[in-house]
MMTF fields as JSON, N, C-alpha, C and O atoms, coordinates in Angstrom:
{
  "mmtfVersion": "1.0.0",
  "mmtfProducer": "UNKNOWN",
  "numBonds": 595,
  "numAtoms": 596,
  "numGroups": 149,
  "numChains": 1,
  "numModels": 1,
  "chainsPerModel": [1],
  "groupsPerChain": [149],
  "chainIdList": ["A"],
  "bondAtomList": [4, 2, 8, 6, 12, 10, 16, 14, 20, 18, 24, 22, 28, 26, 32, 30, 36, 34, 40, 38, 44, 42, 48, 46, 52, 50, 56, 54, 60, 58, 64, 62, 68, 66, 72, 70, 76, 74, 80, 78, 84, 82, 88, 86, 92, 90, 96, 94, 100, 98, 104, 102, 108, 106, 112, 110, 116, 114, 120, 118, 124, 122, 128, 126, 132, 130, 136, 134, 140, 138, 144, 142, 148, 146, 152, 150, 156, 154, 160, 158, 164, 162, 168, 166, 172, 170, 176, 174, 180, 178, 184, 182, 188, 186, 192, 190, 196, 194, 200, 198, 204, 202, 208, 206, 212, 210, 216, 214, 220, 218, 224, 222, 228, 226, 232, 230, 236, 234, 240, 238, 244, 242, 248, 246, 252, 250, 256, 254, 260, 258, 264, 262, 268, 266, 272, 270, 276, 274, 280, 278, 284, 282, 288, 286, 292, 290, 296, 294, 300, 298, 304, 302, 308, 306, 312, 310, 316, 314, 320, 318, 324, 322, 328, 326, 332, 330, 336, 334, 340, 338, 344, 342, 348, 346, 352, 350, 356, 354, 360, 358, 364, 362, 368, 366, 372, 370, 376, 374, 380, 378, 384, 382, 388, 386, 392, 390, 396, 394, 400, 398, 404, 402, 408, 406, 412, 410, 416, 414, 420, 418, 424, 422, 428, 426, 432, 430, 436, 434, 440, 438, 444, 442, 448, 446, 452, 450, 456, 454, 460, 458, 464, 462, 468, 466, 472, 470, 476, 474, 480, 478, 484, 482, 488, 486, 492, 490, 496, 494, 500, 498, 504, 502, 508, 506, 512, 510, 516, 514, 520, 518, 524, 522, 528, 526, 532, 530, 536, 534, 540, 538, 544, 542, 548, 546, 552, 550, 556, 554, 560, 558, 564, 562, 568, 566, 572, 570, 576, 574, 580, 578, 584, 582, 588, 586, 592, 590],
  "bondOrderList": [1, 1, 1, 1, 1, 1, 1, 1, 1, 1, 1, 1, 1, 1, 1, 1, 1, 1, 1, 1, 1, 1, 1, 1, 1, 1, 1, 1, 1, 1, 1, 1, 1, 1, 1, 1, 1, 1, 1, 1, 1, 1, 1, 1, 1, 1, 1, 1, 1, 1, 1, 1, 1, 1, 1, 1, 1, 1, 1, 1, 1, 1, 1, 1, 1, 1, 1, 1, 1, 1, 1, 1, 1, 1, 1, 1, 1, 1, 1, 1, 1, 1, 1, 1, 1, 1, 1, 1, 1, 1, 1, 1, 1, 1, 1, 1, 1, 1, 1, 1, 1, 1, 1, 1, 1, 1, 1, 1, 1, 1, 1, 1, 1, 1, 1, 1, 1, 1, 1, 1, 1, 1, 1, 1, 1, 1, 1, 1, 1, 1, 1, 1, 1, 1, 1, 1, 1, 1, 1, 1, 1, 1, 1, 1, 1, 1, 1, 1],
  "groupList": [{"groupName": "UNK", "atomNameList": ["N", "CA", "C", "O"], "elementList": ["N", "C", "C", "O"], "formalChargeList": [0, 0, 0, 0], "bondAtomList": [1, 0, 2, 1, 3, 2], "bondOrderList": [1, 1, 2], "singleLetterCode": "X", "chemCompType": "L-PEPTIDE LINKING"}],
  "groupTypeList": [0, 0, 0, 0, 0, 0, 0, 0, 0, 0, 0, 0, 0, 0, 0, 0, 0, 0, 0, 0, 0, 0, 0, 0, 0, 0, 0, 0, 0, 0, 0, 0, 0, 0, 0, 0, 0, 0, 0, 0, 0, 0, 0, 0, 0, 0, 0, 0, 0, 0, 0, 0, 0, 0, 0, 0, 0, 0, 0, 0, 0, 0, 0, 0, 0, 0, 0, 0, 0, 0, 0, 0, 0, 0, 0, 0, 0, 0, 0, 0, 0, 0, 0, 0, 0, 0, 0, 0, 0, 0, 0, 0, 0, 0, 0, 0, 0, 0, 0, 0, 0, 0, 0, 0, 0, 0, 0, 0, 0, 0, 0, 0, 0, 0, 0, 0, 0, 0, 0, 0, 0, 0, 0, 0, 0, 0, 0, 0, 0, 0, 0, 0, 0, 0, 0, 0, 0, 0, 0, 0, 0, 0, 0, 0, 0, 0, 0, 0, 0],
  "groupIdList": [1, 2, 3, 4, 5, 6, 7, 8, 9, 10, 11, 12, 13, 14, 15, 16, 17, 18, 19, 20, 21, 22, 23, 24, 25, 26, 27, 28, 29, 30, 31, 32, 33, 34, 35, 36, 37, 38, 39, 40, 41, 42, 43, 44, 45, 46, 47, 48, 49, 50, 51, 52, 53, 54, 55, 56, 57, 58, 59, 60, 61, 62, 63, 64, 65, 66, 67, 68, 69, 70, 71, 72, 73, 74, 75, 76, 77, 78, 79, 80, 81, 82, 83, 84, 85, 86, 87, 88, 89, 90, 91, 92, 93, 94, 95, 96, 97, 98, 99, 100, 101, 102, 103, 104, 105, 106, 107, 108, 109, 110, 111, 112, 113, 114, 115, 116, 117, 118, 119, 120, 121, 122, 123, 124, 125, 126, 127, 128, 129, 130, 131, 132, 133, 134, 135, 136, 137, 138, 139, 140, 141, 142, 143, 144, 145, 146, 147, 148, 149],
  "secStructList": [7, 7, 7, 7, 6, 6, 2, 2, 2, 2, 2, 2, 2, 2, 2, 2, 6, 6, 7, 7, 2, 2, 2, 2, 2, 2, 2, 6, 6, 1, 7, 6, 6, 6, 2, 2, 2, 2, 2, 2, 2, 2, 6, 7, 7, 7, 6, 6, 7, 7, 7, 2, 2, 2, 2, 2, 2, 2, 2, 2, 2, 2, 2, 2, 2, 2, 6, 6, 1, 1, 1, 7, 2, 2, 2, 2, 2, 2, 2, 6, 6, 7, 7, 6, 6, 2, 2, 2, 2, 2, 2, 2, 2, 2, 6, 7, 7, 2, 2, 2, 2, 2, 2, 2, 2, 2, 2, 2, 2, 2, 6, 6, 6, 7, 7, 2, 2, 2, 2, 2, 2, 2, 6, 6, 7, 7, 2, 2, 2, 2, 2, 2, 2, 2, 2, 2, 6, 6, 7, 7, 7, 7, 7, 7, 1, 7, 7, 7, 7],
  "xCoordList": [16.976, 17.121, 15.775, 14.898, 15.565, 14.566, 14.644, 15.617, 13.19, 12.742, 12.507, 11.893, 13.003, 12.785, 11.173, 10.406, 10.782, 9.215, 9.363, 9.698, 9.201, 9.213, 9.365, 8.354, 10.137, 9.754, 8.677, 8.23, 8.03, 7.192, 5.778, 4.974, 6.03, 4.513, 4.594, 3.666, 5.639, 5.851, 5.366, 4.913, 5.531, 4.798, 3.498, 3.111, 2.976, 1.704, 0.853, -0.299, 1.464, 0.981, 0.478, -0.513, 1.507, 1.662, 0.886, 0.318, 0.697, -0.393, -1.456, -2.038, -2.061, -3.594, -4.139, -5.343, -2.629, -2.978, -3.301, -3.654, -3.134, -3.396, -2.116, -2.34, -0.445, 0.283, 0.788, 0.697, 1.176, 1.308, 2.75, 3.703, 2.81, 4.086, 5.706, 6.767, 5.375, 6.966, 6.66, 7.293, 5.98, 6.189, 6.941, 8.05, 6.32, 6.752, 8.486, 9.465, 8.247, 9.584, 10.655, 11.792, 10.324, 11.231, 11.695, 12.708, 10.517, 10.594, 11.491, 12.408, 11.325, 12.328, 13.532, 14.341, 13.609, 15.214, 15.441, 16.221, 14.261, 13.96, 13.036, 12.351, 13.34, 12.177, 11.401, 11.198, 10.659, 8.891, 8.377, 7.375, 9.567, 8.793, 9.616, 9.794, 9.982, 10.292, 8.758, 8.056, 8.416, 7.686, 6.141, 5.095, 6.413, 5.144, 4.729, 3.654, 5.95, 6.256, 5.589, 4.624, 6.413, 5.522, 4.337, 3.666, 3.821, 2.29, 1.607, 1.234, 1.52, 1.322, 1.481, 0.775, 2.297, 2.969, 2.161, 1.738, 1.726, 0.41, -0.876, -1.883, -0.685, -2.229, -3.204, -4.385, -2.25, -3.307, -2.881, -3.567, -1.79, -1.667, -2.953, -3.458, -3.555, -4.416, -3.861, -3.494, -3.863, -3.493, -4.248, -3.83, -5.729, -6.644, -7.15, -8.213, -6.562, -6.665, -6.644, -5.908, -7.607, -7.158, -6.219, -6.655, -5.132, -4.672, -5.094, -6.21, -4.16, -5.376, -5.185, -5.964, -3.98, -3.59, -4.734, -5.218, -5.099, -6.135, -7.84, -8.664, -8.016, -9.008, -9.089, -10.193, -7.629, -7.688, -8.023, -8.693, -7.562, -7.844, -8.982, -9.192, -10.029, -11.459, -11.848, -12.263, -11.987, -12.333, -13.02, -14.141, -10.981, -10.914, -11.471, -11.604, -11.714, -12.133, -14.044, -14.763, -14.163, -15.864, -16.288, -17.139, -15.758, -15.802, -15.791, -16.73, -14.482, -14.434, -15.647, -15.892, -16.581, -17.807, -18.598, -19.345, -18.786, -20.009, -19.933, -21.069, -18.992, -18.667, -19.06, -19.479, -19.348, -19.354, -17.809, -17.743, -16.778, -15.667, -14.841, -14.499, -14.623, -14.083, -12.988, -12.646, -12.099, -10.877, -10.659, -11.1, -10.189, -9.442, -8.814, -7.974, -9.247, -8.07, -6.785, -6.017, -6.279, -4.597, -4.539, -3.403, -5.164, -5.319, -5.45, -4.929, -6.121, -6.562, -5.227, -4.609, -4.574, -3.591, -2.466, -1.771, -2.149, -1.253, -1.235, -0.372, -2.555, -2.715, -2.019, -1.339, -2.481, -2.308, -0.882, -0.625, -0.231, 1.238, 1.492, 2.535, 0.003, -0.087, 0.198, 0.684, -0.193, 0.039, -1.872, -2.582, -2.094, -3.795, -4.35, -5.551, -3.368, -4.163, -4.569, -5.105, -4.292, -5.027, -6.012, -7.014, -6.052, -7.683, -9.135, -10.353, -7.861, -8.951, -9.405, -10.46, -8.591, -9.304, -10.095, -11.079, -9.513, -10.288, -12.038, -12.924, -11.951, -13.23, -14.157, -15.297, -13.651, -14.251, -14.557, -15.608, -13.557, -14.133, -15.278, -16.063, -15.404, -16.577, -17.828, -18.771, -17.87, -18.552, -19.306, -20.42, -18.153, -18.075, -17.556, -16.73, -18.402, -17.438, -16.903, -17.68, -16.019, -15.488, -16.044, -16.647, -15.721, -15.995, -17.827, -18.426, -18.626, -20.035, -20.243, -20.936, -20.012, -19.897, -19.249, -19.719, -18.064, -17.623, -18.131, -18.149, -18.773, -19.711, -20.576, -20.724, -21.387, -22.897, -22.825, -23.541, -21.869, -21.575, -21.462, -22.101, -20.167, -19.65, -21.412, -21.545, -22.168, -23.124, -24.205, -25.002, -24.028, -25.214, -24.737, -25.537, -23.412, -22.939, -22.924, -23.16, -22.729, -22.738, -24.704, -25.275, -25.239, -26.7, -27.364, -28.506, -26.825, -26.691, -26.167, -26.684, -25.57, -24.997, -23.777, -23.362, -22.599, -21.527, -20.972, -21.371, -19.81, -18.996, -18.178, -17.372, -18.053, -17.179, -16.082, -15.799, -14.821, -14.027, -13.373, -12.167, -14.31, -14.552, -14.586, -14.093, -15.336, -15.641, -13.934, -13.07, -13.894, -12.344, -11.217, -10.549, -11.307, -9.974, -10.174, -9.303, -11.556, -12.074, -11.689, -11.241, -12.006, -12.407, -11.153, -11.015, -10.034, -9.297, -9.741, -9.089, -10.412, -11.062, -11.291, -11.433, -11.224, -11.4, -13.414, -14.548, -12.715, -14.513, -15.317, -16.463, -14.286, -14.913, -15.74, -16.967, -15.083, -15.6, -16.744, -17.494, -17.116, -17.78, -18.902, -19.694, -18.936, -20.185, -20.639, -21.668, -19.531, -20.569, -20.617, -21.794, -20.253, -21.352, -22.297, -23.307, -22.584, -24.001, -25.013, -26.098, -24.234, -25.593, -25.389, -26.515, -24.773, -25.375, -26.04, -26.358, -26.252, -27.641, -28.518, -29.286, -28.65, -29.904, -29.735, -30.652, -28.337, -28.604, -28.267, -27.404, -29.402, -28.686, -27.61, -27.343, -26.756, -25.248, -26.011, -26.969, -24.823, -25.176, -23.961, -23.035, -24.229, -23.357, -21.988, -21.914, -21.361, -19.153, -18.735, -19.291, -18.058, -17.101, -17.152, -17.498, -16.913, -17.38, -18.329, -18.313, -19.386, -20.228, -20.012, -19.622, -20.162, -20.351, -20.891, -22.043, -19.57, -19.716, -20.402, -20.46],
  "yCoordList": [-22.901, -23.65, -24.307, -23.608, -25.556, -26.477, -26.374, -26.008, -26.838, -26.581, -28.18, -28.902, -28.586, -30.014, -30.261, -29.301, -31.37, -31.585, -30.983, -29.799, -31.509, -31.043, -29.663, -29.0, -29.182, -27.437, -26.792, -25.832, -27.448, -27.37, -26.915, -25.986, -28.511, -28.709, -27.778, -26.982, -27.425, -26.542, -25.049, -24.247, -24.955, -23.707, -22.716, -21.549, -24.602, -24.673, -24.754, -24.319, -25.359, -25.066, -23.725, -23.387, -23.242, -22.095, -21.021, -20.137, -20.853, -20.322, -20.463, -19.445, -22.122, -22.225, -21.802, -21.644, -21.459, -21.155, -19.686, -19.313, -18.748, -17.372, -16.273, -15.073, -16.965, -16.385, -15.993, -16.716, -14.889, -14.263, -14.681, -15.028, -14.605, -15.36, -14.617, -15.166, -13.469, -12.348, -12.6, -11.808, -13.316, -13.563, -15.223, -15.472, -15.907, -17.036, -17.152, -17.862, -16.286, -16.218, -15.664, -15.777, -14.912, -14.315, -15.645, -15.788, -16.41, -17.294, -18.145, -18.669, -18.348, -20.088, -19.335, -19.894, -17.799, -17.404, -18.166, -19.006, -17.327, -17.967, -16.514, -15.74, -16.543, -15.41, -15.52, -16.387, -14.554, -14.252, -15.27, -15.982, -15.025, -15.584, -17.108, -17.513, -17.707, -19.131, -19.509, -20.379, -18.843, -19.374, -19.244, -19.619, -18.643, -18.133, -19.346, -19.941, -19.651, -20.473, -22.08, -22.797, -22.155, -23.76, -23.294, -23.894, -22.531, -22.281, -22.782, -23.937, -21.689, -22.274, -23.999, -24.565, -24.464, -25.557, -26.426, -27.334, -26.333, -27.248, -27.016, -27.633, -25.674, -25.221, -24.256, -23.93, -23.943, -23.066, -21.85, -21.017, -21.243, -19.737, -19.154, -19.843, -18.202, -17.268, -15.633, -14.898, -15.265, -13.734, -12.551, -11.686, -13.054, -12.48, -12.464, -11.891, -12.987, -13.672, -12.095, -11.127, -12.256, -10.881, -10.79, -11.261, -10.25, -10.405, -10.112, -9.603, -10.41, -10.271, -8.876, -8.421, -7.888, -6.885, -5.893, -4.957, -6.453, -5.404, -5.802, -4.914, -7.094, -7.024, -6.629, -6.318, -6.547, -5.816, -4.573, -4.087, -3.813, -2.551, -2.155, -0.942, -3.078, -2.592, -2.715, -1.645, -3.815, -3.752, -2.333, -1.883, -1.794, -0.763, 0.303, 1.347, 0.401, 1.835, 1.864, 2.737, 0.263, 0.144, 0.562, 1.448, -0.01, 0.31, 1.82, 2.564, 2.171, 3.707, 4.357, 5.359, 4.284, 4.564, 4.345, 5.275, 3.141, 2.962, 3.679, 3.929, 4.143, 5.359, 6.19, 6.654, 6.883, 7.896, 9.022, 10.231, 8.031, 8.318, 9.29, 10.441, 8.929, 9.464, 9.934, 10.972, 8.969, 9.231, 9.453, 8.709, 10.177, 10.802, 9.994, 9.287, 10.038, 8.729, 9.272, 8.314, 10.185, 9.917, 9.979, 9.602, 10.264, 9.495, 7.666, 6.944, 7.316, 5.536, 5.16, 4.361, 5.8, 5.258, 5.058, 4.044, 6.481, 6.379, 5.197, 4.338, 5.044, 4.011, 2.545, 1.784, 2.386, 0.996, 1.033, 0.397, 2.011, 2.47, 2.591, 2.356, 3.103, 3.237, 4.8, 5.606, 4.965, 6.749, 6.495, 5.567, 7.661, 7.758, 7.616, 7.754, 7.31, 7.159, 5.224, 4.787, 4.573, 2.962, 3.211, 2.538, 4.208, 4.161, 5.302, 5.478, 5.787, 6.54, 5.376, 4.964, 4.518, 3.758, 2.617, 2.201, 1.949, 1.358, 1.402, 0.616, 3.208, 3.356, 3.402, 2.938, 3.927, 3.928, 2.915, 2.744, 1.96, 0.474, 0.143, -0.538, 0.645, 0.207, 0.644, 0.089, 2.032, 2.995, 3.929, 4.419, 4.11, 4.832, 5.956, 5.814, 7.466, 8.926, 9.366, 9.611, 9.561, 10.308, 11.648, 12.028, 12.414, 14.155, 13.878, 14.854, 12.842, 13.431, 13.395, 14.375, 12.854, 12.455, 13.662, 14.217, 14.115, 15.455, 16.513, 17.42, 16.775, 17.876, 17.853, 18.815, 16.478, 16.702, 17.079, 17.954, 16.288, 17.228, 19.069, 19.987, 18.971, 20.424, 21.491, 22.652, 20.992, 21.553, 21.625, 22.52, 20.541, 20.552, 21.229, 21.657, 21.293, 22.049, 23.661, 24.573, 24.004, 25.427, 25.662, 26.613, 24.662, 25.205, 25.212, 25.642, 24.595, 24.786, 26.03, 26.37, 26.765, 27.871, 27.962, 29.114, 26.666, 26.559, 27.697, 28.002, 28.245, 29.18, 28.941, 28.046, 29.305, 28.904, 28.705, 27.52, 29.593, 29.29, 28.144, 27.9, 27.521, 26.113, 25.214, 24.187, 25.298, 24.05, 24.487, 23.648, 25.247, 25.832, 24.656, 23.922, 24.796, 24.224, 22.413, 21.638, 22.111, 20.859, 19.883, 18.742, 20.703, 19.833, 20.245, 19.868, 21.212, 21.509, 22.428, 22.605, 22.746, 23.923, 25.64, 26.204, 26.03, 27.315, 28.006, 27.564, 29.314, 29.872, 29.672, 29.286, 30.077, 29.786, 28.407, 28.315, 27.672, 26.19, 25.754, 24.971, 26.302, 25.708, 26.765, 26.288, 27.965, 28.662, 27.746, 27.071, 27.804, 26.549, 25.962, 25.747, 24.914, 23.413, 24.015, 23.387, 24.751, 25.351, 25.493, 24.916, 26.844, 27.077, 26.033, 25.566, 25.131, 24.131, 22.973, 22.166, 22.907, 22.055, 22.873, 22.49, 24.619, 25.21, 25.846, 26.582, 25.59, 26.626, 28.15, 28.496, 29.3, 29.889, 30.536, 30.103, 31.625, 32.198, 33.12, 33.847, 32.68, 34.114, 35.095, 34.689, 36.253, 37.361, 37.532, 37.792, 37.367, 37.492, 38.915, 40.013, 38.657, 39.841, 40.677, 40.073, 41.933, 42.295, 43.389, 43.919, 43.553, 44.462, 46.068, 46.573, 46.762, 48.401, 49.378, 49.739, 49.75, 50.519, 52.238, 52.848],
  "zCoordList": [-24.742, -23.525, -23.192, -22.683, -23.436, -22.713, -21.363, -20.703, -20.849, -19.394, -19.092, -19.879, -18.006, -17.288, -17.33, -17.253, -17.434, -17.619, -15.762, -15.71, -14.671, -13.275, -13.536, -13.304, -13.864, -14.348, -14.674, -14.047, -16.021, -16.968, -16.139, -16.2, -15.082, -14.251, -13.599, -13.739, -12.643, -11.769, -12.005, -11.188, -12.986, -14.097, -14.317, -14.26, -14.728, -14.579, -13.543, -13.531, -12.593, -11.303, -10.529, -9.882, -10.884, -9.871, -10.958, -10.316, -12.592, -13.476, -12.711, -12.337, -12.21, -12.37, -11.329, -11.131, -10.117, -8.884, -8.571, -7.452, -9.805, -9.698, -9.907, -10.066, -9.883, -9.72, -11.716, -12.709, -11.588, -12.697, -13.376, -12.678, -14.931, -15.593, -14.971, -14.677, -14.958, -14.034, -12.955, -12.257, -12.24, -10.839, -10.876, -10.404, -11.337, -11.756, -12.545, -12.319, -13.321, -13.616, -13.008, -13.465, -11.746, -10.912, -9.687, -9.004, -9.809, -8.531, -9.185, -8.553, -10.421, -11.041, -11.66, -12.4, -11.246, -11.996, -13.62, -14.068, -14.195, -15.986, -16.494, -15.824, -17.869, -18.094, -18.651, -19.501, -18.285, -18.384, -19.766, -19.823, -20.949, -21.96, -22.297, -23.446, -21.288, -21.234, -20.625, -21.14, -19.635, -19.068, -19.469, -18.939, -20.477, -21.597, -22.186, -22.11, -22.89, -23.908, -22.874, -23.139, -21.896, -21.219, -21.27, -22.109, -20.768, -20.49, -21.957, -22.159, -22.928, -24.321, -24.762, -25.597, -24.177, -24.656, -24.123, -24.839, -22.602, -21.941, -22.22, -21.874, -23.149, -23.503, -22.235, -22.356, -21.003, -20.319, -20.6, -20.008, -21.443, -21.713, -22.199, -23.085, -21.914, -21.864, -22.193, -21.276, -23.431, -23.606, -22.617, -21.847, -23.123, -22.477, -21.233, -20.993, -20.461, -19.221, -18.273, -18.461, -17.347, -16.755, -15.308, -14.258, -15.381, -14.041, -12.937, -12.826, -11.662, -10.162, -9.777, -8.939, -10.407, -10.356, -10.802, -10.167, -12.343, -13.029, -12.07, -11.848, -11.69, -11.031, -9.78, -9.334, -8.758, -7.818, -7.831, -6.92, -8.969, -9.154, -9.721, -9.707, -10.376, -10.364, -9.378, -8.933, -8.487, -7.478, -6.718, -6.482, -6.416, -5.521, -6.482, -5.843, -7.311, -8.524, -7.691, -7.206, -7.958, -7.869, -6.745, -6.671, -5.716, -4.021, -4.05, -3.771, -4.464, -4.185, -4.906, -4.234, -5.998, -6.416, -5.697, -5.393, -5.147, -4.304, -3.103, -2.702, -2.313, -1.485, -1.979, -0.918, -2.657, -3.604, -3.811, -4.034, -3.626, -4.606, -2.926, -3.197, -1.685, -0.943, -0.951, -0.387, -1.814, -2.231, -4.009, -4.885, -4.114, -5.849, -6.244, -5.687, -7.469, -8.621, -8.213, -8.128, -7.967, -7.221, -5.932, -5.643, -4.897, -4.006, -3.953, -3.102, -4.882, -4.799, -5.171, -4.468, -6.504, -7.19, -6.388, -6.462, -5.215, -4.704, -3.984, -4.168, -2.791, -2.072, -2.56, -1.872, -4.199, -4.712, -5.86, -6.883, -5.164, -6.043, -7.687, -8.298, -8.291, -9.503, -9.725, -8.931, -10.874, -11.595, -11.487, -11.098, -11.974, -11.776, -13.155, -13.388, -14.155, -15.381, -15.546, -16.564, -14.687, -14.324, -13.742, -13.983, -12.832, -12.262, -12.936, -12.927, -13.437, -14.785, -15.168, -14.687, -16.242, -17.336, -16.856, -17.466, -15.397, -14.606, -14.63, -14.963, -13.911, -14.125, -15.493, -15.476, -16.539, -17.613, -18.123, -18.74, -17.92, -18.019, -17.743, -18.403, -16.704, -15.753, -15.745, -15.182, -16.609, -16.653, -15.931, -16.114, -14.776, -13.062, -14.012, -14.913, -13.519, -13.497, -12.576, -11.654, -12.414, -11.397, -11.17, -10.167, -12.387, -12.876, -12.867, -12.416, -13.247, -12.95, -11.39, -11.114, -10.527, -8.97, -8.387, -7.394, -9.059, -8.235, -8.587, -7.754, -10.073, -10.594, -9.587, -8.833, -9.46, -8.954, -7.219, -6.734, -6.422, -5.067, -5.16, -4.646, -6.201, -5.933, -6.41, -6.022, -6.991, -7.067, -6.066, -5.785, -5.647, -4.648, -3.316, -2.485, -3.177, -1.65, -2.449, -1.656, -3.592, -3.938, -3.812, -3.28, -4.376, -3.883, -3.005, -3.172, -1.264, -0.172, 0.048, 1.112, -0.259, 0.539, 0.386, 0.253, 0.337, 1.165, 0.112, -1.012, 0.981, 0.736, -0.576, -0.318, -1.717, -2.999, -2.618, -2.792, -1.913, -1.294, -0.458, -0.414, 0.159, 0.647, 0.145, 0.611, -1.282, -1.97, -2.915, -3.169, -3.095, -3.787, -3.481, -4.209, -2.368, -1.421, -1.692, -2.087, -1.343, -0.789, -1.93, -1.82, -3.225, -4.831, -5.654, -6.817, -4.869, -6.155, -7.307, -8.336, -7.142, -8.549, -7.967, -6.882, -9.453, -9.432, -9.366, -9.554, -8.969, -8.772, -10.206, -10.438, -11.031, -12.302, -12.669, -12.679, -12.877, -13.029, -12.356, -12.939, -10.715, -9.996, -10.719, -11.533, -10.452, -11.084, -12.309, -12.273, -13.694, -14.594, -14.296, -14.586, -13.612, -13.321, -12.593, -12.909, -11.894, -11.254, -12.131, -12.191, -13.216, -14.23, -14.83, -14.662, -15.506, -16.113, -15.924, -16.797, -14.723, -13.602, -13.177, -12.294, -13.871, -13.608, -12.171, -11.808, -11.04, -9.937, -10.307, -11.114, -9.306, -9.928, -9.351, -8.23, -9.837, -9.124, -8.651, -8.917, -7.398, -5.894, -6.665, -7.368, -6.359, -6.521, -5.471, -4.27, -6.105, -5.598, -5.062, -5.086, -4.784, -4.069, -2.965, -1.95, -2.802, -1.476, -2.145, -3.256, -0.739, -0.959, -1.053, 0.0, -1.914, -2.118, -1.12, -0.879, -0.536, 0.397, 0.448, 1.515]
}
């Protein structure tokens, strides 16, 4: 099925304007790879092209780093109705950690004092885990349990 040249442009238009080929193809009731195919055909198809979707979502990955990460990759994801493995790779892209940023807090509030229990709840993790990342940044472990009566 050929596309009307007024189609064609129409196409292209709405490409150069930012709108994505399944959006486009939802709007002209045609599919995705008709509308591939014009794009190619005028020469502005771009494989590599990055969508406003994937750059919205560095965006919000980067921001949330420069906060120093207030909200959790499934927290963000939920916000932006993804699964949390886009804002994983997001960040890695980017070469943002999540896990060195929550290591290096959960350590520094365990070498403050704060209660393990606390940081337990706060970070999602077990006593175990938080003690190694302690010794393995050199704090050292306070002694657990209750005292000997």
């Amino acid at each position: 099925m050929m596309l009307f040249p007024q189609v064609r442009r129409d196409i292209v238009r709405r490409y150069l304007a930012g709108e994505t080929p399944v959006a486009i193809a939802a709007a002209l009731r045609r599919s995705h790879t008709r509308v591939r195919e014009a794009l190619k055909l005028a020469g502005v198809w771009d494989a590599n092209r990055p969508q406003r979707r994937r750059a919205a979502l560095d965006a919000a990955v980067a921001a949330n780093h420069a906060a120093g990460w207030p909200e959790t990759p499934s927290q963000l994801a939920a916000r932006l109705g993804l699964t949390r493995w886009p804002v994983h790779a997001a960040a890695k892209r980017q070469g943002l950690s999540y896990l060195a940023t929550r290591k290096a807090e959960v350590v520094r509030r365990y070498a403050a004092g704060d209660k393990v229990e606390a940081i337990m709840s706060e970070y999602r993790t077990d006593a175990g885990q938080i003690r190694k990342w302690a010794r393995e940044a050199g704090v050292p472990i306070r002694k657990s349990g209750r005292p000997k009566a």
